[in-house]
Amino acid sequence: MNLLDIIIKKREKQKLSRDDITFWIRGVTSDAFPDYQNAALLMAIFLNGMDAEETAWLTYEMAHSGVIFGLSTIPGYKVDKHSTGGVGDTSTLVLAPLVASLGIPVIKMSGRGLGFSGGTIDKLESIPGFRTALSEEEALAFAQKSNLVLMGQTDHLTPADQKLYALRDVTGTVESLPLIAASIMSKKVAAGANGIVLDVKCGSGGFMKTLEDAQKLAQIMVDMGRRVNRDVNAIISSMEQPLGMYIGNRLEVIEAISILKGESGGDLLEVSLTLGAHMLLLAKAVQTEAEGKAKLLEQIKNGQGLAKLEELLIQQGGNPAVLEDTSLLPLSACMHTLAAPSSGYLTQMDTAKIGRAAQETGAGRMYKGQTLDFGAGIILKKRLGEPVEKGEPLAILYSATEGKCRAAAEILAQAITISPQPAPVPPLILDIIAPESQN
Ligand code: URA
Ligand code: CA
């Protein structure tokens, strides 16, 4: 077998066999092929697609290119969630403690933010002392005690995906549904949970811009669940505006704490409850989504969700005093208020651009490996559909320098549209895709 034949096969729109895919991914993992051949095959897949069977084999081989996290020593049904990435999306920090506080193990590996979307690991690292680099043994020991681990993805996990993702990034082959589905699902399979709830973000701040594409991606991943022996439900949620009101690492931790204290809510709470309820559904801890949401809300009211977050902080070296005193979290030196340039209604938010404004404050990375300013970010004061008076604050920006604050405010101003007439606000939850047997 040689890779050239496989490239030509896909170029001629033929289906790749399991052996073709195994040969390729094993070679990618061992650096057996030059990048120009890997890139050519990625482009052929991008242009000519893959069917469900090819995508499932690709997922399987990428998942097995490294270690599969062995969660069998943790009793019970393990649940995981994954967001395709958004702005102000802190749902993991809200729902993971809530679900774990009900006795259902959540052992989640997360990534760092890159580009305009944030990453859970960066948010957690804004908490003084919190450690996200855990060994597999350490993570399992923690999970046995607390049911909750939030950690960075280790280098042993899906090395083939890490190599191919870096290559896709520079060859214009990221936005391919089978390649995205295999990339996400291989990591989730390797992370070892039994049930996976996907949050497929749709809109101006999401990977998928249209509902149709989001539904296609969600369906591919839900269908794949059966082939790789995992239960998968997908929520399609709106990214036509940032999910929470707070964007930036320290700020998102503060918003998550405030929600777990029952002091704030909104769309971030609603999406967290929906995703969390589906995690409970997969674990058969509840019968309906409504029952799941009610159970999770109860864990906010009785303080057990917050107590579980405190346990997580102590477990991983973070200062638990931040829960009572958020001024212990780093804060950038400069603050700037963006005032509304006119009166009217907030009718549109270019959410990716809002993410770029947050990047400009120092809250997000412009390049891989860049050090973040944990205290930087944006607090939004308005949501879509709300009336606005000229001169009223639209947002408060935090950054290390006045210049960066002003540069970010300029980008933010371009991202927000105020119109004389109100416009309909898009629904928050656009669709839910579950395997046929669940409907
Ligand atoms: N997220 C991933 O992990 N992989 C992709 O290909 C796209 C989004
Ligand atoms: Ca359905």
Coordinates of C-alpha atoms and ligand atoms in Angstrom, one line a residue:
M1 CA 0.0 0.0 0.0
N2 CA 1.2 3.5 -0.6
L3 CA -0.2 6.9 0.2
L4 CA -0.2 8.2 -3.4
D5 CA -2.7 5.5 -4.4
I6 CA -5.0 6.6 -1.5
I7 CA -4.7 10.3 -2.5
I8 CA -5.6 9.5 -6.1
K9 CA -8.5 7.3 -5.0
K10 CA -10.0 10.2 -3.0
R11 CA -9.2 12.6 -5.8
E12 CA -11.3 10.4 -8.1
K13 CA -14.2 10.6 -5.5
Q14 CA -13.9 6.9 -4.5
K15 CA -14.6 5.6 -1.1
L16 CA -11.5 4.9 1.1
S17 CA -11.4 1.5 2.8
R18 CA -10.8 0.9 6.5
D19 CA -7.3 -0.3 5.5
D20 CA -6.6 2.9 3.6
I21 CA -7.6 5.0 6.6
T22 CA -5.7 2.9 9.0
F23 CA -2.5 3.0 6.8
W24 CA -2.8 6.8 6.5
I25 CA -3.4 7.6 10.2
R26 CA -0.8 5.2 11.5
G27 CA 1.7 6.9 9.1
V28 CA 0.6 10.3 10.2
T29 CA 1.2 9.3 13.9
S30 CA 4.7 7.9 13.2
D31 CA 5.6 10.8 10.8
A32 CA 6.0 8.3 8.0
F33 CA 4.6 10.7 5.3
P34 CA 5.7 14.1 4.1
D35 CA 3.3 16.9 4.9
Y36 CA 2.7 17.6 1.2
Q37 CA 1.1 14.2 0.8
N38 CA -0.9 14.5 4.0
A39 CA -2.0 18.0 2.9
A40 CA -3.0 16.7 -0.6
L41 CA -5.2 14.0 1.0
L42 CA -6.8 16.5 3.4
M43 CA -7.7 18.7 0.4
A44 CA -9.1 15.7 -1.5
I45 CA -11.2 14.9 1.5
F46 CA -12.2 18.5 1.9
L47 CA -13.3 18.7 -1.8
N48 CA -14.8 15.2 -2.2
G49 CA -16.1 14.4 1.3
M50 CA -16.3 11.2 3.2
D51 CA -19.4 9.1 3.9
A52 CA -20.5 8.0 7.4
E53 CA -18.4 4.8 7.4
E54 CA -15.2 6.5 6.2
T55 CA -15.7 9.3 8.8
A56 CA -16.2 6.7 11.6
W57 CA -13.0 4.8 10.7
L58 CA -11.1 8.1 10.6
T59 CA -12.5 8.9 14.0
Y60 CA -11.6 5.5 15.3
E61 CA -8.1 5.5 14.0
M62 CA -7.4 9.0 15.3
A63 CA -8.8 8.2 18.7
H64 CA -6.5 5.2 18.9
S65 CA -3.4 7.1 17.6
G66 CA -2.6 7.7 21.2
V67 CA -3.8 6.5 24.6
I68 CA -7.5 6.0 25.4
F69 CA -8.2 7.4 28.8
G70 CA -9.2 4.4 30.9
L71 CA -12.1 5.4 33.1
S72 CA -13.1 1.9 34.0
T73 CA -11.8 2.3 37.6
I74 CA -14.3 5.1 38.1
P75 CA -17.7 3.5 38.9
G76 CA -20.8 4.5 37.1
Y77 CA -21.7 6.1 33.8
K78 CA -19.3 8.9 32.9
V79 CA -20.5 11.9 31.0
D80 CA -18.6 14.5 29.0
K81 CA -19.5 17.6 27.0
H82 CA -17.9 19.5 24.2
S83 CA -18.6 22.9 22.7
T84 CA -17.5 23.7 19.1
G85 CA -16.4 27.0 20.5
G86 CA -17.9 30.4 21.1
V87 CA -17.6 33.7 22.9
G88 CA -18.6 34.2 26.5
D89 CA -19.3 30.5 26.6
T90 CA -18.5 29.4 30.2
S91 CA -21.1 26.6 30.3
T92 CA -18.5 24.0 31.4
L93 CA -17.7 25.9 34.6
V94 CA -21.4 26.1 35.4
L95 CA -22.6 22.6 34.5
A96 CA -19.7 20.4 35.4
P97 CA -20.0 21.1 39.1
L98 CA -23.8 20.8 39.0
V99 CA -23.8 17.4 37.2
A100 CA -21.0 16.1 39.4
S101 CA -22.7 17.2 42.5
L102 CA -25.5 14.7 41.6
G103 CA -23.0 11.9 41.8
I104 CA -22.4 11.5 38.1
P105 CA -18.7 11.6 37.2
V106 CA -17.5 14.3 34.9
I107 CA -13.9 14.0 33.8
K108 CA -13.3 16.6 31.2
M109 CA -10.2 17.4 29.1
S110 CA -10.4 20.8 27.6
G111 CA -8.3 22.9 25.3
R112 CA -6.9 26.4 25.3
G113 CA -8.5 29.2 23.5
L114 CA -7.2 30.1 20.1
G115 CA -8.5 32.9 17.9
F116 CA -11.7 34.5 19.0
S117 CA -13.1 31.7 21.1
G118 CA -12.1 31.1 24.7
G119 CA -10.9 27.9 26.3
T120 CA -11.9 26.4 29.6
I121 CA -8.3 25.7 30.6
D122 CA -7.3 29.3 30.3
K123 CA -10.3 30.4 32.4
L124 CA -9.4 28.0 35.2
E125 CA -5.8 29.1 35.1
S126 CA -6.9 32.6 36.0
I127 CA -7.6 31.2 39.5
P128 CA -4.4 31.6 41.5
G129 CA -2.8 28.2 42.0
F130 CA -5.2 26.1 39.9
R131 CA -3.4 23.3 38.1
T132 CA -4.8 22.0 34.8
A133 CA -1.7 19.9 33.8
L134 CA -2.6 16.6 35.5
S135 CA -1.2 13.1 34.9
E136 CA -3.7 10.5 34.0
E137 CA -3.1 8.7 37.4
E138 CA -3.7 11.9 39.3
A139 CA -6.8 12.7 37.3
L140 CA -8.2 9.2 38.1
A141 CA -7.4 9.5 41.8
F142 CA -9.2 12.9 41.9
A143 CA -12.2 11.6 40.0
Q144 CA -12.6 8.7 42.4
K145 CA -12.9 11.1 45.3
S146 CA -14.8 14.1 43.9
N147 CA -16.5 12.9 40.6
L148 CA -15.1 16.0 39.0
V149 CA -11.9 16.7 37.1
L150 CA -11.3 19.6 34.7
M151 CA -7.9 19.2 33.0
G152 CA -5.9 20.1 29.9
Q153 CA -5.6 17.6 27.1
T154 CA -2.4 15.6 27.5
D155 CA 0.0 15.2 24.6
H156 CA -0.7 11.4 24.6
L157 CA -4.2 12.0 23.5
T158 CA -5.0 11.8 19.7
P159 CA -1.6 12.8 18.4
A160 CA -2.8 12.2 14.8
D161 CA -5.5 14.9 15.3
Q162 CA -3.0 17.3 16.8
K163 CA -0.8 16.9 13.7
L164 CA -3.6 17.0 11.2
Y165 CA -5.3 19.9 12.8
A166 CA -2.1 22.0 12.6
L167 CA -1.8 21.0 8.9
R168 CA -5.5 21.8 8.2
D169 CA -5.0 25.2 9.8
V170 CA -2.4 26.2 7.2
T171 CA -3.9 24.5 4.1
G172 CA -7.4 25.8 4.1
T173 CA -9.0 22.5 5.0
V174 CA -10.5 23.2 8.5
E175 CA -14.1 23.7 7.4
S176 CA -14.9 20.2 6.3
L177 CA -17.7 18.5 8.1
P178 CA -16.2 15.0 8.1
L179 CA -12.8 16.3 9.2
I180 CA -14.3 18.5 12.0
A181 CA -16.6 15.6 13.1
A182 CA -13.6 13.2 13.2
S183 CA -11.4 15.7 15.0
I184 CA -13.9 16.4 17.7
M185 CA -15.2 12.9 18.2
S186 CA -11.8 11.3 18.2
K187 CA -10.8 13.4 21.2
K188 CA -14.1 12.6 23.0
V189 CA -13.7 8.9 22.3
A190 CA -10.1 9.0 23.6
A191 CA -11.3 10.9 26.7
G192 CA -13.2 7.8 27.7
A193 CA -16.7 8.9 28.8
N194 CA -19.7 6.8 28.0
G195 CA -22.0 9.6 27.1
I196 CA -21.1 12.8 25.3
V197 CA -23.3 16.0 24.9
L198 CA -22.2 18.3 22.1
D199 CA -23.0 22.0 22.0
V200 CA -22.8 22.9 18.3
K201 CA -22.6 26.6 18.1
C202 CA -24.4 28.3 15.2
G203 CA -24.2 31.9 14.1
S204 CA -21.9 34.9 13.7
G205 CA -19.6 33.6 16.5
G206 CA -19.7 29.9 15.8
F207 CA -17.8 27.5 13.6
M208 CA -21.1 26.8 11.7
K209 CA -22.7 29.9 10.3
T210 CA -26.0 28.4 9.2
L211 CA -28.5 26.1 11.0
E212 CA -28.3 23.7 8.0
D213 CA -24.6 23.2 8.4
A214 CA -24.9 22.9 12.2
Q215 CA -27.6 20.3 11.8
K216 CA -25.4 18.3 9.4
L217 CA -22.4 18.4 11.6
A218 CA -24.5 17.5 14.7
Q219 CA -26.2 14.6 12.8
I220 CA -22.8 13.2 11.6
M221 CA -21.5 13.2 15.2
V222 CA -24.7 11.8 16.8
D223 CA -24.8 9.0 14.2
M224 CA -21.1 8.3 14.7
G225 CA -21.8 7.7 18.4
R226 CA -23.3 4.3 17.6
R227 CA -20.4 3.2 15.5
V228 CA -17.8 4.1 18.2
N229 CA -19.9 2.8 21.1
R230 CA -20.7 6.1 22.7
D231 CA -24.1 7.8 23.5
V232 CA -24.2 11.2 21.8
N233 CA -26.8 14.0 22.0
A234 CA -26.2 17.3 20.3
I235 CA -27.7 20.7 21.2
I236 CA -27.5 23.4 18.5
S237 CA -27.3 26.7 20.2
S238 CA -27.1 30.3 19.0
M239 CA -23.9 32.2 18.7
E240 CA -25.6 35.3 17.3
Q241 CA -24.5 37.0 20.5
P242 CA -22.0 36.1 23.2
L243 CA -23.5 33.5 25.5
G244 CA -22.7 35.2 28.8
M245 CA -22.4 38.9 29.6
Y246 CA -18.7 38.4 30.7
I247 CA -15.9 37.7 28.2
G248 CA -12.4 37.0 29.3
N249 CA -10.8 34.5 31.6
R250 CA -11.2 36.1 35.1
L251 CA -14.5 37.6 34.1
E252 CA -16.0 34.3 32.9
V253 CA -15.0 32.7 36.2
I254 CA -16.8 35.4 38.1
E255 CA -19.9 35.0 36.0
A256 CA -19.9 31.2 36.5
I257 CA -19.5 31.7 40.3
S258 CA -22.4 34.2 40.3
I259 CA -24.6 31.7 38.5
L260 CA -23.7 28.9 40.9
K261 CA -24.6 31.2 43.7
G262 CA -28.0 31.8 42.1
E263 CA -27.2 35.5 41.7
S264 CA -27.4 35.6 37.9
G265 CA -28.9 33.7 35.1
G266 CA -29.8 34.5 31.5
D267 CA -28.7 32.6 28.4
L268 CA -25.6 31.1 29.9
L269 CA -27.6 29.5 32.6
E270 CA -30.2 28.3 30.1
V271 CA -27.7 26.6 27.8
S272 CA -25.8 25.1 30.8
L273 CA -29.1 23.7 32.1
T274 CA -30.0 22.3 28.7
L275 CA -26.6 20.6 28.2
G276 CA -26.5 19.4 31.8
A277 CA -30.0 18.0 31.5
H278 CA -28.9 16.0 28.5
M279 CA -25.9 14.7 30.4
L280 CA -28.3 13.5 33.1
L281 CA -30.6 12.0 30.4
L282 CA -27.7 10.0 28.9
A283 CA -26.8 8.8 32.4
K284 CA -30.4 7.8 32.9
A285 CA -30.5 9.9 36.1
V286 CA -33.7 11.6 34.8
Q287 CA -36.5 10.8 32.3
T288 CA -37.0 14.1 30.7
E289 CA -35.1 17.3 29.9
A290 CA -37.4 19.3 32.1
E291 CA -36.8 17.0 35.0
G292 CA -33.0 17.3 34.4
K293 CA -33.1 21.1 34.4
A294 CA -35.2 21.1 37.6
K295 CA -32.7 18.9 39.3
L296 CA -29.8 21.0 38.3
L297 CA -31.5 24.2 39.4
E298 CA -32.1 22.5 42.8
Q299 CA -28.3 22.0 43.0
I300 CA -27.9 25.8 42.6
K301 CA -30.5 26.6 45.3
N302 CA -29.2 24.1 47.8
G303 CA -25.6 25.3 47.3
Q304 CA -24.2 21.9 46.3
G305 CA -23.1 23.0 42.9
L306 CA -21.0 25.8 44.4
A307 CA -19.7 23.4 47.0
K308 CA -18.6 21.0 44.2
L309 CA -16.7 23.9 42.5
E310 CA -15.0 24.6 45.8
E311 CA -14.0 21.0 46.1
L312 CA -12.6 21.1 42.6
L313 CA -10.5 24.3 43.4
I314 CA -9.1 22.7 46.5
Q315 CA -8.4 19.4 44.7
Q316 CA -6.4 21.1 41.9
G317 CA -4.6 23.7 44.0
G318 CA -6.7 26.8 43.3
N319 CA -7.4 29.3 46.0
P320 CA -11.0 28.6 47.1
A321 CA -11.3 32.0 48.7
V322 CA -12.0 33.4 45.2
L323 CA -15.5 32.1 45.6
E324 CA -16.2 34.6 48.3
D325 CA -13.9 37.3 47.2
T326 CA -13.5 37.6 43.4
S327 CA -11.1 40.5 43.9
L328 CA -8.5 37.8 44.6
L329 CA -8.6 37.1 40.8
P330 CA -6.2 39.1 38.7
L331 CA -7.6 42.4 37.3
S332 CA -6.1 44.5 34.5
A333 CA -4.9 48.0 35.3
C334 CA -7.1 50.0 32.8
M335 CA -10.8 50.2 32.3
H336 CA -12.8 51.9 29.6
T337 CA -16.5 52.4 29.0
L338 CA -18.0 52.1 25.5
A339 CA -21.0 54.4 25.3
A340 CA -23.9 53.9 22.9
P341 CA -23.4 56.2 19.9
S342 CA -27.1 56.6 19.3
S343 CA -30.5 55.6 20.7
G344 CA -32.5 52.7 19.4
Y345 CA -32.5 48.9 19.8
L346 CA -29.6 46.5 19.8
T347 CA -30.4 44.5 16.6
Q348 CA -27.1 42.8 15.7
M349 CA -23.9 41.5 17.2
D350 CA -21.0 40.3 15.1
T351 CA -20.0 37.8 17.7
A352 CA -16.7 36.7 16.1
K353 CA -15.7 40.4 16.1
I354 CA -16.7 40.8 19.7
G355 CA -14.4 37.8 20.4
R356 CA -11.6 39.6 18.4
A357 CA -12.2 42.7 20.6
A358 CA -11.7 40.5 23.7
Q359 CA -8.5 39.2 22.1
E360 CA -7.3 42.7 21.6
T361 CA -7.8 43.4 25.4
G362 CA -5.3 40.5 26.0
A363 CA -8.0 38.0 27.0
G364 CA -7.4 35.8 23.9
R365 CA -4.4 34.7 21.9
M366 CA -3.3 36.1 18.6
Y367 CA -0.9 33.2 18.1
K368 CA -0.4 29.8 19.6
G369 CA 1.5 29.9 22.9
Q370 CA 0.9 33.6 23.6
T371 CA 0.7 34.5 27.3
L372 CA -2.8 35.8 28.3
D373 CA -3.8 38.7 30.4
F374 CA -6.2 36.9 32.7
G375 CA -7.6 40.1 34.1
A376 CA -8.5 41.5 30.7
G377 CA -11.9 41.3 28.9
I378 CA -15.3 42.8 28.3
I379 CA -18.5 43.1 30.4
L380 CA -21.4 43.6 28.1
K381 CA -24.3 45.7 29.4
K382 CA -26.9 44.9 26.8
R383 CA -28.3 42.0 24.9
L384 CA -30.0 41.7 21.5
G385 CA -33.4 43.2 21.4
E386 CA -32.9 45.6 24.3
P387 CA -33.5 49.4 24.0
V388 CA -30.5 51.6 24.2
E389 CA -30.2 55.3 25.1
K390 CA -27.4 57.4 23.4
G391 CA -24.5 57.7 25.9
E392 CA -25.5 54.7 27.9
P393 CA -22.8 52.2 28.6
L394 CA -22.8 49.3 26.1
A395 CA -19.8 47.6 27.6
I396 CA -16.9 48.0 30.0
L397 CA -13.5 46.9 28.8
Y398 CA -10.5 45.9 30.9
S399 CA -6.9 45.8 29.6
A400 CA -3.3 46.4 30.6
T401 CA -3.1 49.8 28.9
E402 CA -5.4 52.6 27.9
G403 CA -4.3 52.1 24.3
K404 CA -5.3 48.5 24.2
C405 CA -8.6 49.4 25.9
R406 CA -9.3 52.0 23.2
A407 CA -8.3 49.7 20.3
A408 CA -10.5 46.9 21.6
A409 CA -13.4 49.4 22.1
E410 CA -13.1 50.5 18.5
I411 CA -13.4 46.9 17.3
L412 CA -16.3 46.3 19.7
A413 CA -18.1 49.4 18.5
Q414 CA -18.0 48.0 14.9
A415 CA -19.5 44.7 16.1
I416 CA -22.6 46.1 17.6
T417 CA -25.5 47.5 15.5
I418 CA -28.1 49.9 17.0
S419 CA -31.2 50.4 14.8
P420 CA -34.2 52.7 15.2
Q421 CA -36.6 49.7 15.1
P422 CA -36.3 46.5 17.1
A423 CA -35.6 43.2 15.2
P424 CA -36.6 39.7 16.2
V425 CA -34.1 38.0 18.6
P426 CA -33.0 34.6 17.3
P427 CA -33.9 31.6 19.6
L428 CA -31.3 30.4 21.9
I429 CA -31.7 26.7 21.5
L430 CA -32.1 26.0 17.7
D431 CA -32.4 22.2 17.7
I432 CA -31.6 19.1 19.6
I433 CA -30.3 16.0 17.7
A434 CA -30.5 12.7 19.5
P435 CA -30.2 9.1 18.1
E436 CA -33.5 7.8 16.6
S437 CA -34.0 5.4 19.5
Q438 CA -34.3 8.3 22.0
N439 CA -37.1 10.1 20.1
Ligands
URA1 N1 -12.8 21.7 17.0 C1 -12.0 20.6 16.9 O1 -11.6 20.1 17.9 N2 -11.6 20.2 15.6 C2 -12.1 20.7 14.5 O2 -11.7 20.3 13.5 C3 -12.9 21.8 14.6 C4 -13.3 22.3 15.9
CA2 CA -34.8 15.2 17.5

